RNA sequence: CGGGGUGUAGCUCAGACUGGUUAGAGCGCGUGCCUUGGGAGCACGAGGUCCGCGGUUCAAGUCCGCGCACCCCGACCA
């Protein structure tokens, strides 16, 4: 491709409002342009990158026997109503009506549609398992899109769905997909961590996320410094401490006046203590049971873990909600000043006075973080008062549980060593769905014995457009993108220093034609050398061939994007080999060697990355 | 959805507080000269619904009100 005929409009200026390096570089390089908040055009060079990523994903999906389909982005509401997600996903759906007034939705995801398709065609175990996928646009009306392609309202996703006769078969496919994902990220040279994850509204019991560590991400995961176990902070568990707890009621409560000071942060300032010197009490309601959760002041209640605990251990199945102001009134406490010490007495008193129904129950659950605390501060269940000087065994609790979100330094549930927290961007997420969608949408099949059963399903997503940002976040620097071998829009950037110099022009033309199999972008503009070098660096093409004055001596320079070798040695191969491959390049070599060198490097890299 | 901010040339931004001829700069774009190993130089030129609507005023890019859009922080979120 000749630059002069191409659609490339680079900019020296950072776009206003771009916070992430990937966002800024993509705009500056004219890879994408913004149409509206969270809605982007892919311009020619950006679309080339998208297609490169797309191709790797397709090849790996094909390799595990998945079949590609293309489903519509525009859906009627009925299928979504059948699964209940018309309501539960309402907050992110673009909903609209057609001219007849029928409800429609722009697809946020495609479980409903694919399940509907399969239910119509597949009736027998003989046609299962079945893996179908698409690479298509998704719409989510995110309240706050940000970071360019990091969180967009319209974005490209690869979504794969699998259908099975039984769980064992799903387990096997889940492993196949897991391995396919590992290969996809390896081939794109993206350093991902796979972490245990929360299934969320998609549903199912088991899920993994593929995360890339970057400040540009919006998620967090923890990884054990010893055994390497990794999990999303949404679900990461903490090792249970050796608990030796004997309730010792305190003789005299020491109450302090804390006027209009209720949050831990305010208390820290008011009393001059650390957050760890507080026990935070958070009240939840589950049916007629109130749950008072105690966590150390520097930690947060994890509602996902709490919900699991309440359902699995306490066997209470009603919906859990945060207590409201009238709940506090009912229990004789005050919002912002609730605490565990005298709350049960208050409730007993209210019940005796017939001011509170006997059905109401209160359970006090202490997070592991509260265990062993001495001399802490808790709410006094009285406006503007806290108790001080409390030890953990002065608090009468019903049970200890792991119900707080992991923070740096918490102990690994597997081996007991310390966790570290990493900021991350989620690129892929795989789920075991079970029959969550096959039941309501009647995706049934006849088994060998003629019994009609619902199909067992899995679903597996990759944020294709988000991957583009992730690659740049992983390797790029302020004024220079770095693409990886399989994502680079071009492999070679050919610079002709002086287009008016006939010798330079002719040789450039020959090299351009001679390397036509290697995706060459020829900067054939009558611009200054500096302009061309800066553009090469900005758009991040791995190899640069420079045709300049030295051509008189039959010499040509080959340069490598200095960050590019990092994207290869990331792949656990011999780094000495990599440096050898590139070290001899940033010098002048003879004209005859150029084609040979480029072919050699290309083939070696192809073997390493895709082999 | 809460808080904050911005909206002026294709882009990045001055000008607004303190209203007053014809609204500016840099970059980019066009033409010519010159230059060709690190975003060169000179000259000329094109390019504006100052986000929209309404109001105040002799006079509004500037002040006031309403609206819209976009950005940032937080909450939210496969």
PDB file of N, CA, C and O in Angstrom, chain A residues 80-125:
ATOM      1  N   UNK A  80     -36.366 -12.509  24.798  1.00  0.00           N
ATOM      2  CA  UNK A  80     -35.787 -11.893  25.993  1.00  0.00           C
ATOM      3  C   UNK A  80     -36.784 -11.907  27.138  1.00  0.00           C
ATOM      4  O   UNK A  80     -36.397 -11.993  28.308  1.00  0.00           O
ATOM      5  N   UNK A  81     -38.050 -11.812  26.814  1.00  0.00           N
ATOM      6  CA  UNK A  81     -39.066 -11.885  27.862  1.00  0.00           C
ATOM      7  C   UNK A  81     -39.142 -13.297  28.421  1.00  0.00           C
ATOM      8  O   UNK A  81     -39.312 -13.505  29.620  1.00  0.00           O
ATOM      9  N   UNK A  82     -38.987 -14.276  27.522  1.00  0.00           N
ATOM     10  CA  UNK A  82     -39.065 -15.670  27.992  1.00  0.00           C
ATOM     11  C   UNK A  82     -37.981 -16.010  29.003  1.00  0.00           C
ATOM     12  O   UNK A  82     -38.195 -16.811  29.897  1.00  0.00           O
ATOM     13  N   UNK A  83     -36.801 -15.463  28.846  1.00  0.00           N
ATOM     14  CA  UNK A  83     -35.727 -15.781  29.795  1.00  0.00           C
ATOM     15  C   UNK A  83     -35.670 -14.787  30.953  1.00  0.00           C
ATOM     16  O   UNK A  83     -34.859 -14.935  31.860  1.00  0.00           O
ATOM     17  N   UNK A  84     -36.520 -13.773  30.888  1.00  0.00           N
ATOM     18  CA  UNK A  84     -36.550 -12.806  31.981  1.00  0.00           C
ATOM     19  C   UNK A  84     -35.531 -11.692  31.854  1.00  0.00           C
ATOM     20  O   UNK A  84     -35.497 -10.774  32.670  1.00  0.00           O
ATOM     21  N   UNK A  85     -34.707 -11.770  30.798  1.00  0.00           N
ATOM     22  CA  UNK A  85     -33.648 -10.765  30.733  1.00  0.00           C
ATOM     23  C   UNK A  85     -34.120  -9.434  30.150  1.00  0.00           C
ATOM     24  O   UNK A  85     -33.382  -8.452  30.190  1.00  0.00           O
ATOM     25  N   UNK A  86     -35.332  -9.420  29.603  1.00  0.00           N
ATOM     26  CA  UNK A  86     -35.923  -8.141  29.190  1.00  0.00           C
ATOM     27  C   UNK A  86     -35.943  -7.186  30.382  1.00  0.00           C
ATOM     28  O   UNK A  86     -35.721  -5.994  30.235  1.00  0.00           O
ATOM     29  N   UNK A  87     -36.178  -7.770  31.576  1.00  0.00           N
ATOM     30  CA  UNK A  87     -36.145  -6.964  32.799  1.00  0.00           C
ATOM     31  C   UNK A  87     -34.740  -6.914  33.401  1.00  0.00           C
ATOM     32  O   UNK A  87     -34.236  -5.849  33.715  1.00  0.00           O
ATOM     33  N   UNK A  88     -34.097  -8.098  33.553  1.00  0.00           N
ATOM     34  CA  UNK A  88     -32.862  -8.102  34.348  1.00  0.00           C
ATOM     35  C   UNK A  88     -31.700  -7.412  33.639  1.00  0.00           C
ATOM     36  O   UNK A  88     -30.758  -6.973  34.280  1.00  0.00           O
ATOM     37  N   UNK A  89     -31.750  -7.298  32.335  1.00  0.00           N
ATOM     38  CA  UNK A  89     -30.681  -6.587  31.639  1.00  0.00           C
ATOM     39  C   UNK A  89     -31.134  -5.211  31.161  1.00  0.00           C
ATOM     40  O   UNK A  89     -30.461  -4.575  30.361  1.00  0.00           O
ATOM     41  N   UNK A  90     -32.269  -4.780  31.692  1.00  0.00           N
ATOM     42  CA  UNK A  90     -32.856  -3.514  31.235  1.00  0.00           C
ATOM     43  C   UNK A  90     -31.866  -2.345  31.292  1.00  0.00           C
ATOM     44  O   UNK A  90     -31.842  -1.494  30.408  1.00  0.00           O
ATOM     45  N   UNK A  91     -31.033  -2.345  32.324  1.00  0.00           N
ATOM     46  CA  UNK A  91     -30.151  -1.181  32.513  1.00  0.00           C
ATOM     47  C   UNK A  91     -29.091  -1.018  31.425  1.00  0.00           C
ATOM     48  O   UNK A  91     -28.547   0.061  31.271  1.00  0.00           O
ATOM     49  N   UNK A  92     -28.789  -2.068  30.676  1.00  0.00           N
ATOM     50  CA  UNK A  92     -27.794  -1.890  29.613  1.00  0.00           C
ATOM     51  C   UNK A  92     -28.370  -2.052  28.209  1.00  0.00           C
ATOM     52  O   UNK A  92     -27.645  -1.952  27.224  1.00  0.00           O
ATOM     53  N   UNK A  93     -29.682  -2.290  28.122  1.00  0.00           N
ATOM     54  CA  UNK A  93     -30.259  -2.566  26.797  1.00  0.00           C
ATOM     55  C   UNK A  93     -30.654  -1.293  26.056  1.00  0.00           C
ATOM     56  O   UNK A  93     -31.190  -0.363  26.651  1.00  0.00           O
ATOM     57  N   UNK A  94     -30.358  -1.292  24.743  1.00  0.00           N
ATOM     58  CA  UNK A  94     -30.965  -0.285  23.867  1.00  0.00           C
ATOM     59  C   UNK A  94     -32.302  -0.851  23.416  1.00  0.00           C
ATOM     60  O   UNK A  94     -32.352  -1.810  22.638  1.00  0.00           O
ATOM     61  N   UNK A  95     -33.374  -0.292  23.907  1.00  0.00           N
ATOM     62  CA  UNK A  95     -34.689  -0.803  23.539  1.00  0.00           C
ATOM     63  C   UNK A  95     -35.342   0.175  22.569  1.00  0.00           C
ATOM     64  O   UNK A  95     -35.143   1.386  22.675  1.00  0.00           O
ATOM     65  N   UNK A  96     -36.127  -0.362  21.650  1.00  0.00           N
ATOM     66  CA  UNK A  96     -36.805   0.494  20.694  1.00  0.00           C
ATOM     67  C   UNK A  96     -38.082  -0.190  20.225  1.00  0.00           C
ATOM     68  O   UNK A  96     -38.342  -1.343  20.574  1.00  0.00           O
ATOM     69  N   UNK A  97     -38.875   0.535  19.478  1.00  0.00           N
ATOM     70  CA  UNK A  97     -40.104  -0.036  18.938  1.00  0.00           C
ATOM     71  C   UNK A  97     -40.093   0.089  17.423  1.00  0.00           C
ATOM     72  O   UNK A  97     -39.586   1.072  16.871  1.00  0.00           O
ATOM     73  N   UNK A  98     -40.667  -0.906  16.771  1.00  0.00           N
ATOM     74  CA  UNK A  98     -40.780  -0.782  15.322  1.00  0.00           C
ATOM     75  C   UNK A  98     -42.052   0.008  14.981  1.00  0.00           C
ATOM     76  O   UNK A  98     -42.759   0.476  15.878  1.00  0.00           O
ATOM     77  N   UNK A  99     -42.344   0.164  13.695  1.00  0.00           N
ATOM     78  CA  UNK A  99     -43.460   1.024  13.297  1.00  0.00           C
ATOM     79  C   UNK A  99     -44.811   0.507  13.775  1.00  0.00           C
ATOM     80  O   UNK A  99     -45.774   1.243  13.888  1.00  0.00           O
ATOM     81  N   UNK A 100     -44.876  -0.820  14.009  1.00  0.00           N
ATOM     82  CA  UNK A 100     -46.120  -1.383  14.534  1.00  0.00           C
ATOM     83  C   UNK A 100     -46.234  -1.242  16.044  1.00  0.00           C
ATOM     84  O   UNK A 100     -47.224  -1.634  16.633  1.00  0.00           O
ATOM     85  N   UNK A 101     -45.160  -0.730  16.656  1.00  0.00           N
ATOM     86  CA  UNK A 101     -45.182  -0.585  18.104  1.00  0.00           C
ATOM     87  C   UNK A 101     -44.662  -1.803  18.840  1.00  0.00           C
ATOM     88  O   UNK A 101     -44.748  -1.873  20.066  1.00  0.00           O
ATOM     89  N   UNK A 102     -44.127  -2.785  18.093  1.00  0.00           N
ATOM     90  CA  UNK A 102     -43.586  -3.976  18.753  1.00  0.00           C
ATOM     91  C   UNK A 102     -42.249  -3.644  19.403  1.00  0.00           C
ATOM     92  O   UNK A 102     -41.456  -2.889  18.850  1.00  0.00           O
ATOM     93  N   UNK A 103     -42.024  -4.236  20.585  1.00  0.00           N
ATOM     94  CA  UNK A 103     -40.766  -4.000  21.297  1.00  0.00           C
ATOM     95  C   UNK A 103     -39.618  -4.728  20.632  1.00  0.00           C
ATOM     96  O   UNK A 103     -39.725  -5.905  20.298  1.00  0.00           O
ATOM     97  N   UNK A 104     -38.513  -4.012  20.474  1.00  0.00           N
ATOM     98  CA  UNK A 104     -37.314  -4.577  19.874  1.00  0.00           C
ATOM     99  C   UNK A 104     -36.129  -4.223  20.780  1.00  0.00           C
ATOM    100  O   UNK A 104     -36.211  -3.323  21.607  1.00  0.00           O
ATOM    101  N   UNK A 105     -35.028  -4.935  20.572  1.00  0.00           N
ATOM    102  CA  UNK A 105     -33.823  -4.617  21.342  1.00  0.00           C
ATOM    103  C   UNK A 105     -32.608  -4.818  20.446  1.00  0.00           C
ATOM    104  O   UNK A 105     -32.591  -5.696  19.578  1.00  0.00           O
ATOM    105  N   UNK A 106     -31.606  -3.986  20.637  1.00  0.00           N
ATOM    106  CA  UNK A 106     -30.323  -4.204  19.966  1.00  0.00           C
ATOM    107  C   UNK A 106     -29.522  -5.166  20.840  1.00  0.00           C
ATOM    108  O   UNK A 106     -29.357  -4.926  22.035  1.00  0.00           O
ATOM    109  N   UNK A 107     -29.060  -6.239  20.238  1.00  0.00           N
ATOM    110  CA  UNK A 107     -28.505  -7.365  20.999  1.00  0.00           C
ATOM    111  C   UNK A 107     -27.355  -6.989  21.906  1.00  0.00           C
ATOM    112  O   UNK A 107     -26.344  -6.468  21.461  1.00  0.00           O
ATOM    113  N   UNK A 108     -27.506  -7.266  23.190  1.00  0.00           N
ATOM    114  CA  UNK A 108     -26.418  -7.078  24.148  1.00  0.00           C
ATOM    115  C   UNK A 108     -25.525  -8.314  24.162  1.00  0.00           C
ATOM    116  O   UNK A 108     -24.358  -8.255  24.543  1.00  0.00           O
ATOM    117  N   UNK A 109     -26.097  -9.456  23.786  1.00  0.00           N
ATOM    118  CA  UNK A 109     -25.450 -10.746  23.788  1.00  0.00           C
ATOM    119  C   UNK A 109     -26.461 -11.674  23.106  1.00  0.00           C
ATOM    120  O   UNK A 109     -27.556 -11.249  22.794  1.00  0.00           O
ATOM    121  N   UNK A 110     -26.079 -12.933  22.812  1.00  0.00           N
ATOM    122  CA  UNK A 110     -26.950 -13.719  21.929  1.00  0.00           C
ATOM    123  C   UNK A 110     -27.379 -15.087  22.446  1.00  0.00           C
ATOM    124  O   UNK A 110     -27.758 -15.947  21.659  1.00  0.00           O
ATOM    125  N   UNK A 111     -27.354 -15.292  23.745  1.00  0.00           N
ATOM    126  CA  UNK A 111     -27.799 -16.592  24.261  1.00  0.00           C
ATOM    127  C   UNK A 111     -29.218 -16.938  23.802  1.00  0.00           C
ATOM    128  O   UNK A 111     -29.506 -18.067  23.397  1.00  0.00           O
ATOM    129  N   UNK A 112     -30.103 -15.967  23.887  1.00  0.00           N
ATOM    130  CA  UNK A 112     -31.498 -16.212  23.527  1.00  0.00           C
ATOM    131  C   UNK A 112     -31.634 -16.615  22.057  1.00  0.00           C
ATOM    132  O   UNK A 112     -32.389 -17.524  21.713  1.00  0.00           O
ATOM    133  N   UNK A 113     -30.909 -15.898  21.211  1.00  0.00           N
ATOM    134  CA  UNK A 113     -31.079 -16.103  19.775  1.00  0.00           C
ATOM    135  C   UNK A 113     -30.492 -17.450  19.359  1.00  0.00           C
ATOM    136  O   UNK A 113     -31.121 -18.227  18.631  1.00  0.00           O
ATOM    137  N   UNK A 114     -29.293 -17.747  19.852  1.00  0.00           N
ATOM    138  CA  UNK A 114     -28.658 -19.006  19.450  1.00  0.00           C
ATOM    139  C   UNK A 114     -29.449 -20.196  19.999  1.00  0.00           C
ATOM    140  O   UNK A 114     -29.605 -21.214  19.315  1.00  0.00           O
ATOM    141  N   UNK A 115     -29.955 -20.056  21.206  1.00  0.00           N
ATOM    142  CA  UNK A 115     -30.727 -21.157  21.791  1.00  0.00           C
ATOM    143  C   UNK A 115     -32.009 -21.384  21.001  1.00  0.00           C
ATOM    144  O   UNK A 115     -32.435 -22.527  20.777  1.00  0.00           O
ATOM    145  N   UNK A 116     -32.593 -20.309  20.556  1.00  0.00           N
ATOM    146  CA  UNK A 116     -33.795 -20.403  19.722  1.00  0.00           C
ATOM    147  C   UNK A 116     -33.491 -21.127  18.403  1.00  0.00           C
ATOM    148  O   UNK A 116     -34.233 -22.010  17.978  1.00  0.00           O
ATOM    149  N   UNK A 117     -32.367 -20.770  17.798  1.00  0.00           N
ATOM    150  CA  UNK A 117     -31.985 -21.430  16.543  1.00  0.00           C
ATOM    151  C   UNK A 117     -31.806 -22.928  16.775  1.00  0.00           C
ATOM    152  O   UNK A 117     -32.368 -23.767  16.063  1.00  0.00           O
ATOM    153  N   UNK A 118     -31.032 -23.263  17.769  1.00  0.00           N
ATOM    154  CA  UNK A 118     -30.716 -24.672  18.014  1.00  0.00           C
ATOM    155  C   UNK A 118     -31.972 -25.444  18.373  1.00  0.00           C
ATOM    156  O   UNK A 118     -32.184 -26.578  17.921  1.00  0.00           O
ATOM    157  N   UNK A 119     -32.846 -24.809  19.145  1.00  0.00           N
ATOM    158  CA  UNK A 119     -34.071 -25.526  19.551  1.00  0.00           C
ATOM    159  C   UNK A 119     -34.933 -25.875  18.341  1.00  0.00           C
ATOM    160  O   UNK A 119     -35.649 -26.862  18.349  1.00  0.00           O
ATOM    161  N   UNK A 120     -34.822 -25.069  17.284  1.00  0.00           N
ATOM    162  CA  UNK A 120     -35.657 -25.310  16.101  1.00  0.00           C
ATOM    163  C   UNK A 120     -35.100 -26.408  15.208  1.00  0.00           C
ATOM    164  O   UNK A 120     -35.843 -27.052  14.475  1.00  0.00           O
ATOM    165  N   UNK A 121     -33.779 -26.600  15.238  1.00  0.00           N
ATOM    166  CA  UNK A 121     -33.177 -27.572  14.326  1.00  0.00           C
ATOM    167  C   UNK A 121     -32.745 -28.863  14.998  1.00  0.00           C
ATOM    168  O   UNK A 121     -32.843 -29.930  14.418  1.00  0.00           O
ATOM    169  N   UNK A 122     -32.211 -28.743  16.197  1.00  0.00           N
ATOM    170  CA  UNK A 122     -31.573 -29.912  16.817  1.00  0.00           C
ATOM    171  C   UNK A 122     -32.558 -30.591  17.757  1.00  0.00           C
ATOM    172  O   UNK A 122     -33.048 -29.978  18.703  1.00  0.00           O
ATOM    173  N   UNK A 123     -32.849 -31.875  17.449  1.00  0.00           N
ATOM    174  CA  UNK A 123     -33.847 -32.591  18.244  1.00  0.00           C
ATOM    175  C   UNK A 123     -33.280 -33.871  18.836  1.00  0.00           C
ATOM    176  O   UNK A 123     -33.950 -34.526  19.626  1.00  0.00           O
ATOM    177  N   UNK A 124     -32.059 -34.244  18.415  1.00  0.00           N
ATOM    178  CA  UNK A 124     -31.549 -35.557  18.793  1.00  0.00           C
ATOM    179  C   UNK A 124     -30.148 -35.463  19.381  1.00  0.00           C
ATOM    180  O   UNK A 124     -29.360 -34.587  19.004  1.00  0.00           O
ATOM    181  N   UNK A 125     -29.843 -36.382  20.256  1.00  0.00           N
ATOM    182  CA  UNK A 125     -28.484 -36.468  20.814  1.00  0.00           C
ATOM    183  C   UNK A 125     -27.443 -36.677  19.725  1.00  0.00           C
ATOM    184  O   UNK A 125     -26.272 -36.359  19.910  1.00  0.00           O
TER     185      UNK A 125
END
